[in-house]
Short mmCIF file of C-alpha atoms in Angstrom, two decimals:
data_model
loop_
_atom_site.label_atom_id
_atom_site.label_comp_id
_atom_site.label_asym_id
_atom_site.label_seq_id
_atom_site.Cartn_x
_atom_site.Cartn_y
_atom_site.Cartn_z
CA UNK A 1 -3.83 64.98 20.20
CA UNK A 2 -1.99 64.13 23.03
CA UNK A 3 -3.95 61.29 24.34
CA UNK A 4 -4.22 59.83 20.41
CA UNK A 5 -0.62 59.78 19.94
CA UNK A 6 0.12 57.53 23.66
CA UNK A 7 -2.84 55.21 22.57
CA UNK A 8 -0.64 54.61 19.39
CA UNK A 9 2.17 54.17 20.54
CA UNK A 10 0.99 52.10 23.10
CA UNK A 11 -0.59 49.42 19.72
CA UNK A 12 2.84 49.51 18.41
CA UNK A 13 4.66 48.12 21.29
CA UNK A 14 2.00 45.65 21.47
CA UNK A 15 2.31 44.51 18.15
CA UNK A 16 5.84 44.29 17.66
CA UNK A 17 7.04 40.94 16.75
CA UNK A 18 9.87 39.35 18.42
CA UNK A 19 13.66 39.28 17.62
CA UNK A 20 13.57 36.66 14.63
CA UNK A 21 17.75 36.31 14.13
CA UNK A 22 18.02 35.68 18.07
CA UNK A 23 15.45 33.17 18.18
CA UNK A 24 16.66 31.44 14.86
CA UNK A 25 20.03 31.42 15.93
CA UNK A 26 19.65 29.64 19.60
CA UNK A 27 17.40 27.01 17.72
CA UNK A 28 19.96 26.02 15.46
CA UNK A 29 22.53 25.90 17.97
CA UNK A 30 20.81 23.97 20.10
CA UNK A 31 20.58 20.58 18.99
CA UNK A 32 19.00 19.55 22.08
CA UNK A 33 15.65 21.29 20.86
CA UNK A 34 15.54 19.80 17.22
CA UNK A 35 13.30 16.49 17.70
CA UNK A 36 11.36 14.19 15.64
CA UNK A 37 8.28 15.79 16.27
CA UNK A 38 9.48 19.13 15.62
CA UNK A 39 10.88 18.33 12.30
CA UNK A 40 8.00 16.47 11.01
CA UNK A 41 6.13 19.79 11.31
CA UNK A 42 5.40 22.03 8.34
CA UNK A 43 7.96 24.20 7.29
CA UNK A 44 5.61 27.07 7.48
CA UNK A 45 4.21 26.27 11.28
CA UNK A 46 8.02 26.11 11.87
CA UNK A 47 9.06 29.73 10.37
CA UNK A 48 6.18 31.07 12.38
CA UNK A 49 6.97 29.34 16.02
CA UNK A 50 10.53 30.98 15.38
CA UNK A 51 9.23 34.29 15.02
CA UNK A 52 10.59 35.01 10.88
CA UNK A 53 8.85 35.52 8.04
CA UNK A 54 7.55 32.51 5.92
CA UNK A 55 9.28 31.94 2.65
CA UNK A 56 8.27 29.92 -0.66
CA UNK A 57 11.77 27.52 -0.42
CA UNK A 58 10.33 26.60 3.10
CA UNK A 59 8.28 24.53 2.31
CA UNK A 60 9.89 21.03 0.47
CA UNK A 61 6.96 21.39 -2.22
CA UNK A 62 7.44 24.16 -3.75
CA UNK A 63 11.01 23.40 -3.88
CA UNK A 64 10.80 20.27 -5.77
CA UNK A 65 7.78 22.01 -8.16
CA UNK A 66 10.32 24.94 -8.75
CA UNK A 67 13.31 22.57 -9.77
CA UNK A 68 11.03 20.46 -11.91
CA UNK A 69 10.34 23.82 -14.00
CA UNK A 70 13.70 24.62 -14.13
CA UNK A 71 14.75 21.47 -15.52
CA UNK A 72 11.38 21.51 -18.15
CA UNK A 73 12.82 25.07 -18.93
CA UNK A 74 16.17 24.26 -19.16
CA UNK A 75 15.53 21.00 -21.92
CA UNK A 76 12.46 23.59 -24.04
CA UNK A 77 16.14 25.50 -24.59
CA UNK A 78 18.08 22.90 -25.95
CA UNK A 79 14.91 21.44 -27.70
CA UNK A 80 13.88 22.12 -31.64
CA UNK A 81 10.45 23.19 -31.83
CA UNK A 82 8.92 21.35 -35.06
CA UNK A 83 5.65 20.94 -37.02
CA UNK A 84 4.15 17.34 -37.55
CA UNK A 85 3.37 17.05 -40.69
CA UNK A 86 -0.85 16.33 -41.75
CA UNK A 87 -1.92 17.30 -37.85
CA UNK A 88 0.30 20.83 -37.75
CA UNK A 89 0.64 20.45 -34.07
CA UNK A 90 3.67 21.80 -33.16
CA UNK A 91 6.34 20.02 -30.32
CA UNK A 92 9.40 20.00 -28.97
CA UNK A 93 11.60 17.10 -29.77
CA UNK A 94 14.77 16.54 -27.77
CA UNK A 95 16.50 13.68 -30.44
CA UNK A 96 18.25 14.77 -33.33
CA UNK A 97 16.90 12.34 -36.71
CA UNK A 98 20.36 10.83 -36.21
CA UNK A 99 19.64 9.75 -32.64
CA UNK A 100 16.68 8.81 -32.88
CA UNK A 101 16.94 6.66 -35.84
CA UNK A 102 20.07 5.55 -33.40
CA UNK A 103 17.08 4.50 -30.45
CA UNK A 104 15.02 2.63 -33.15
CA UNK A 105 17.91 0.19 -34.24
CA UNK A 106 18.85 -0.65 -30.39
CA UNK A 107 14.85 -1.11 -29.44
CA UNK A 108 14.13 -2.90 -32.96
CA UNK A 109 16.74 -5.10 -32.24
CA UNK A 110 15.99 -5.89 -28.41
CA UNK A 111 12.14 -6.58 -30.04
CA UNK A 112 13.99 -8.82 -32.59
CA UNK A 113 15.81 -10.88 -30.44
CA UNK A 114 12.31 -11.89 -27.91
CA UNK A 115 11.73 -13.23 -31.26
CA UNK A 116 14.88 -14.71 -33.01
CA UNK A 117 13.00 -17.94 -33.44
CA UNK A 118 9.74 -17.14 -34.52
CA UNK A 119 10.04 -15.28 -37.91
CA UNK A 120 8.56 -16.28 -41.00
CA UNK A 121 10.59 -16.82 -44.04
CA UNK A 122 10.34 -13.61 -46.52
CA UNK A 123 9.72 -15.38 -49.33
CA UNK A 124 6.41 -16.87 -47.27
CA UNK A 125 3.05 -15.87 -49.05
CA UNK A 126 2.41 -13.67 -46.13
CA UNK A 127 5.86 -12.10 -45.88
CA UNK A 128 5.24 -11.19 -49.46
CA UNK A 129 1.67 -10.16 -49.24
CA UNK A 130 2.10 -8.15 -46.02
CA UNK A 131 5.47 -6.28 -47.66
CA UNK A 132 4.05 -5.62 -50.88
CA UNK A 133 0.91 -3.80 -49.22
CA UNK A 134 3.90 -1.81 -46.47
CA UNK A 135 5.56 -0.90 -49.84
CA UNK A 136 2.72 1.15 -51.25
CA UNK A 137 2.05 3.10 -48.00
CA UNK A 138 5.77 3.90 -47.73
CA UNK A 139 5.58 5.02 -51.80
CA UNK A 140 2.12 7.28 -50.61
CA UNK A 141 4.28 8.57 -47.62
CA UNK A 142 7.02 9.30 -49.40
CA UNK A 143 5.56 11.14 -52.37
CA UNK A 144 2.64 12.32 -50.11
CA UNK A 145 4.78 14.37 -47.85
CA UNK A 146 7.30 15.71 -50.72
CA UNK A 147 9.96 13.12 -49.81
CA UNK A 148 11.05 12.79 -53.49
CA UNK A 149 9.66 15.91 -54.83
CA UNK A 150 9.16 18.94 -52.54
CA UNK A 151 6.65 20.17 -54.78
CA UNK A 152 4.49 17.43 -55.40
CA UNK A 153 3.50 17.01 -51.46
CA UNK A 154 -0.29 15.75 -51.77
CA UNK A 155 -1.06 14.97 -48.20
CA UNK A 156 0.84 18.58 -47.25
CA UNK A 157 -1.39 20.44 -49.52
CA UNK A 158 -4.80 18.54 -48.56
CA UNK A 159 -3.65 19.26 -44.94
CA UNK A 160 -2.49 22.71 -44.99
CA UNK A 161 -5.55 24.22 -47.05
CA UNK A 162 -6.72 27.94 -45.26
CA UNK A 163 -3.04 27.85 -43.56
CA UNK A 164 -1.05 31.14 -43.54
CA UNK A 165 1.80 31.74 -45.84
CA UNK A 166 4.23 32.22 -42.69
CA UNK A 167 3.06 29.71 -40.78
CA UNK A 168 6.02 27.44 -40.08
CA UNK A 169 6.31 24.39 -42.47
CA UNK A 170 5.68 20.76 -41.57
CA UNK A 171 9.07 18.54 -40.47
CA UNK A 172 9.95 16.30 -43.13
CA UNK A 173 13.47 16.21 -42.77
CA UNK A 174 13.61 12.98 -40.81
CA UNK A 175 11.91 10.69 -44.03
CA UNK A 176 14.78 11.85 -46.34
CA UNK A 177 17.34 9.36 -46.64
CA UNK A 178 15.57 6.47 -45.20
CA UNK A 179 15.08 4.87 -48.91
CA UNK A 180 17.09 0.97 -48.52
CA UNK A 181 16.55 1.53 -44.72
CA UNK A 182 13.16 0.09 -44.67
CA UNK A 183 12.73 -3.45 -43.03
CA UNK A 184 9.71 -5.42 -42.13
CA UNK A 185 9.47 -8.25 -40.30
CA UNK A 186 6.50 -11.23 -39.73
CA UNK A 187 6.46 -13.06 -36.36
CA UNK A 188 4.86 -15.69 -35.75
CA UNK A 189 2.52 -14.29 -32.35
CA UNK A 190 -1.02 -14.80 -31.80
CA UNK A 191 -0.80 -11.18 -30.97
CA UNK A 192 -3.21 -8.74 -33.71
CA UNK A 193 -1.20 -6.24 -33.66
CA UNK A 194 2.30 -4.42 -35.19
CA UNK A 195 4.72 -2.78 -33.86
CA UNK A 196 7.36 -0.22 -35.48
CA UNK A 197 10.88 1.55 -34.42
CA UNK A 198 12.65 4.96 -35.86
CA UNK A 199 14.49 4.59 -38.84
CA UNK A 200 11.60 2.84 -40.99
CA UNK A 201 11.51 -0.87 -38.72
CA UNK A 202 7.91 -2.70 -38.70
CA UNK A 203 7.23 -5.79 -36.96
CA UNK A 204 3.95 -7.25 -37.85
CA UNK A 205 2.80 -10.26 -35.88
CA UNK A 206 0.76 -13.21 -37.39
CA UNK A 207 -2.39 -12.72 -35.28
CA UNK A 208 -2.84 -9.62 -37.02
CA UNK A 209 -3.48 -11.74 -39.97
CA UNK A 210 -6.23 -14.13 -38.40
CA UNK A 211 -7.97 -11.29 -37.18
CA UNK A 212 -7.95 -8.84 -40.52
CA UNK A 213 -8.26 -10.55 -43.48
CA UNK A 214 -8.52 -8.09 -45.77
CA UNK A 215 -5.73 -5.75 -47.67
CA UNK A 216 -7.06 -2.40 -46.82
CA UNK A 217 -7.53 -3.12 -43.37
CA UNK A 218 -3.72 -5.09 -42.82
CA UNK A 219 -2.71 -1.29 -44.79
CA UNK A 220 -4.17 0.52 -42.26
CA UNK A 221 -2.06 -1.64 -39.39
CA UNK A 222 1.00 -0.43 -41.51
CA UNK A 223 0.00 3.24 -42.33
CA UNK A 224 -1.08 3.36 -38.02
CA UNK A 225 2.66 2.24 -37.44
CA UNK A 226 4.13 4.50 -40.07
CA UNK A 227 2.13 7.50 -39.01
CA UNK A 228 4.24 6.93 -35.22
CA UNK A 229 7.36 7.33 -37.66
CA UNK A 230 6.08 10.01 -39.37
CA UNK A 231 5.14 12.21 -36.61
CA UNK A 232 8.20 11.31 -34.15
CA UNK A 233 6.45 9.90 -31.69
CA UNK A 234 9.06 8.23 -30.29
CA UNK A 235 11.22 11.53 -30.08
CA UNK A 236 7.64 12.98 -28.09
CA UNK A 237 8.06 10.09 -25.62
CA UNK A 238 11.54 10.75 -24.72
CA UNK A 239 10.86 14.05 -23.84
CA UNK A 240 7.68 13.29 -20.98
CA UNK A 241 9.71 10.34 -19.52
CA UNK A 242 9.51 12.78 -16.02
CA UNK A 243 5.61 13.05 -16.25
CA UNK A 244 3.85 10.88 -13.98
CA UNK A 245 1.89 7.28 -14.74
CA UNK A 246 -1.49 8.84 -15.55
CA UNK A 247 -0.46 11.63 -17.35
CA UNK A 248 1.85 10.03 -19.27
CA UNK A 249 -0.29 7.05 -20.29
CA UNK A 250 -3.17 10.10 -21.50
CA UNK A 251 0.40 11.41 -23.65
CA UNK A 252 0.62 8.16 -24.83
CA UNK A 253 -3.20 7.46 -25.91
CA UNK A 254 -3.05 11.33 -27.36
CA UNK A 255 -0.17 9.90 -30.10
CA UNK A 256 -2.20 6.55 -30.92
CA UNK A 257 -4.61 8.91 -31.91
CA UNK A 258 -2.86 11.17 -33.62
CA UNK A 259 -1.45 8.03 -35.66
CA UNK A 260 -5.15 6.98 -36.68
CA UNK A 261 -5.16 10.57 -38.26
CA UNK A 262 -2.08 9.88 -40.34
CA UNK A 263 -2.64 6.41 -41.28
CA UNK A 264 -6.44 7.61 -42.51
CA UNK A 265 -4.76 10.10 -44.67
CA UNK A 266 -1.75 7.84 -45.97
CA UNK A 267 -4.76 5.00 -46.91
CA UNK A 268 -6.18 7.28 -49.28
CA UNK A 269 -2.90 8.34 -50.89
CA UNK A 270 -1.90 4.47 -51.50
CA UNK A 271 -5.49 3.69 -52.81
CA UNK A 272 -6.82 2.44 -50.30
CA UNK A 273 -10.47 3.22 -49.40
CA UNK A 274 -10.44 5.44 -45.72
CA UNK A 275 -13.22 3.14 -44.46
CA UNK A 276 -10.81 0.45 -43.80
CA UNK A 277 -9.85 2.79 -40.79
CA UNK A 278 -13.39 2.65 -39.70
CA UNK A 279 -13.55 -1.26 -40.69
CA UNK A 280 -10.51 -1.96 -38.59
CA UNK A 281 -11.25 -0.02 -35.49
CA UNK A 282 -14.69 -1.69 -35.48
CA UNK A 283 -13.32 -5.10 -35.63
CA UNK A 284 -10.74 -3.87 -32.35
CA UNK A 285 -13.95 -3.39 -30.33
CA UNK A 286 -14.11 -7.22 -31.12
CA UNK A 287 -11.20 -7.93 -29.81
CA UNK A 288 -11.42 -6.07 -26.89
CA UNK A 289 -14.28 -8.34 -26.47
CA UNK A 290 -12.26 -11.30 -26.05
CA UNK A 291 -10.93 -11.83 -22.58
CA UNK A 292 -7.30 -13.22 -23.45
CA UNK A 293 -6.48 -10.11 -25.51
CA UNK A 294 -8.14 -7.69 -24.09
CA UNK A 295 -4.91 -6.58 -21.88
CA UNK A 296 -2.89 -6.62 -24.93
CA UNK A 297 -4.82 -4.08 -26.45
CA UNK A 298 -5.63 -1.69 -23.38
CA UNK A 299 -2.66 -2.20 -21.39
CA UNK A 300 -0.72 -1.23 -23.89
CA UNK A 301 -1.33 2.06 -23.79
CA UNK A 302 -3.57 2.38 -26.01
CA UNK A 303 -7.46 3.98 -26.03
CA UNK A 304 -10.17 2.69 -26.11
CA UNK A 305 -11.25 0.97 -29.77
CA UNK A 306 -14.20 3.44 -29.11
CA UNK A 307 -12.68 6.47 -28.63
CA UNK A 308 -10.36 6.13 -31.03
CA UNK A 309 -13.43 5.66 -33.65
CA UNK A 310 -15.17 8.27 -32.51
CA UNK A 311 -11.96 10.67 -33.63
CA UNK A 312 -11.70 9.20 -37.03
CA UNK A 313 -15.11 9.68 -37.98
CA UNK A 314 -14.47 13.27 -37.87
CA UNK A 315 -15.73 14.67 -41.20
CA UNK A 316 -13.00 16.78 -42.04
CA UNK A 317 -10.27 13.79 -41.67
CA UNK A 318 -12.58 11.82 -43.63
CA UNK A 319 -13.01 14.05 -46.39
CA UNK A 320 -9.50 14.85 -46.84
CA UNK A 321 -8.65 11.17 -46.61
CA UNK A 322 -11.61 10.62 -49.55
CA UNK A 323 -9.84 13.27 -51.45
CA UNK A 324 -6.15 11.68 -51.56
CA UNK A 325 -7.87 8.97 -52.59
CA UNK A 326 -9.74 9.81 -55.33
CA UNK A 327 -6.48 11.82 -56.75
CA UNK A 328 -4.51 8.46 -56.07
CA UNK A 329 -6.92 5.84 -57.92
CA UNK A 330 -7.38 8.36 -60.67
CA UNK A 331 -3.09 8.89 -61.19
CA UNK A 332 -2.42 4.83 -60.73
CA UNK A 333 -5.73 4.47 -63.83
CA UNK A 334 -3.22 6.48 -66.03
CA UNK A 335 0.25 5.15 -65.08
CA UNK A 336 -0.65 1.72 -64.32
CA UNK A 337 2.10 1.46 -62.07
CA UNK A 338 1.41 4.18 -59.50
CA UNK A 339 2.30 1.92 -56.62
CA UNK A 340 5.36 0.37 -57.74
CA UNK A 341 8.08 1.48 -55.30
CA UNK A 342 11.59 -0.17 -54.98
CA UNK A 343 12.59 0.86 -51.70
CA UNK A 344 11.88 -1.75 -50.00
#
């Protein structure tokens, strides 16, 4: 026993490690030992070659990671967690409705002053065309997501069929009030494409018009832009500013999509036929085509005209698109003025 007991003592003196605070303490007040090369070493080769134990804030990595959850942590408090209304995906959104609609009036009117010269008169045939078709996808919106009467909600009741009685209730506070706040806009741009800003702005450029020349398919331009306002999108995008370039362009193609979902659904509640989705998207492709706007269409963060037709032929967006539309044409065959909104 005797023996066993010197042999293990004798492994314990050989495997003692070395004074740590000592060793710690004469490197640090020696700056005669701290060079370049030393410093440039890893943090962890460092806490080893001084004889202490290796810690997580060693290393400059983790240090930065563990800050950058802090600071996510720190905004998910002060954050409102909502529900966007005909998708039910829940977010956080870091703008109040007042601030937001706040950020749409300075960026709508930076966008209006690139074109101060450029826009059309309103009482040109395409002004009028282009606002009267805007005017009944704002009425479908409105009435669609209980806007003017909380229980007549069409596109919330298509969209929230099998959906628990708890579950928490789409965010529709932000439409309310926005009646008289409404503007659109024509430019004169050979770009095909519109753009929109909180607080109800649209800016529709001319080239949208030589590209689509039909109503339902111009509608869906408007319902795409009105489904960003709908879901906040511009509130989302505030909040992911931090992420990096890739990640947040993928953020940014996961919202155009989720705007083709809307604007499907808001087509079929203004009576317009949910194909023009398909028709519009197809003729994209088309324009990706074409060399001299293919960077306006893919460098602007936006997918791919492919994938984003791929997502709208989805049969269940389809079919709930079909149904507000069958419900809309049959209510505007006995009113005759289904589509007559004066808010804009």
């Amino acid at each position: 026993m005797s023996r066993l007991w010197c042999a293990l003592s004798q492994m314990l003196r050989r495997c003692r490690a070395p004074a740590a605070p000592q060793r710690l303490l004469h490197w640090c007040s020696s700056a005669s030992r701290v060079t370049p090369a030393l410093l440039r070493r890893p943090a962890s080769t460092m806490a080893r070659q001084f004889g202490r134990q290796y810690r997580w804030y060693d290393d400059p990595r983790k240090v930065a990671a563990a800050m950058a959850i802090g600071l996510s942590a720190a905004m998910m408090a002060t954050c409102d967690r909502e529900v966007v209304p005909c998708t039910n995906r829940s977010h956080l959104v870091v703008l109040s409705p007042k601030e937001e609609r706040d950020l749409g009036e300075s960026l709508f009117a930076e966008e209006m002053a690139k074109h101060r010269h450029k826009t059309v008169d309103p009482c040109h045939p395409d002004s009028v065309r282009v606002r009267r078709i805007a005017e009944r996808i704002i009425h479908a919106a409105n009435r669609g997501l209980g806007v003017y009467n909380s229980r007549d909600a069409p596109m919330l009741r298509v969209t929230q069929k099998g959906n628990k009685p708890w579950a928490p209730q789409p965010h529709t506070r932000h439409l309310h009030g926005l009646n008289g706040s409404w503007e659109l806009v024509l430019a004169t741009h050979g770009n095909a494409t519109a753009g929109s800003a909180p607080g109800g702005k649209i800016i529709v450029f001319t080239g949208l018009l030589d590209w689509y020349k039909t109503d339902g398919e111009i509608a869906f331009a408007l319902a795409h832009e009105v489904g960003h306002l709908i879901a906040r999108h511009q509130a989302d995008i505030m909040s992911r500013l931090w992420l990096p370039a890739i990640l947040r362009r993928r953020f940014l193609h996961r919202k155009e999509i989720e705007a083709d979902h809307i604007g499907t659904l808001l087509l079929g509640a203004a009576g317009f036929h949910p194909l023009n989705a398909l028709a519009f998207i197809g003729k994209a492709t088309e324009i990706v085509g074409d060399y001299t706007l293919r960077r306006e269409i893919l460098e602007a963060d936006h997918p791919h005209p492919k994938r984003r037709l791929w997502h709208l032929s989805n049969a269940n967006t389809m079919e709930e698109a079909l149904e507000l539309y069958r419900e809309a044409t049959a209510m505007d065959k006995v009113t005759k003025k289904y589509f007559v909104n004066p808010t804009m």
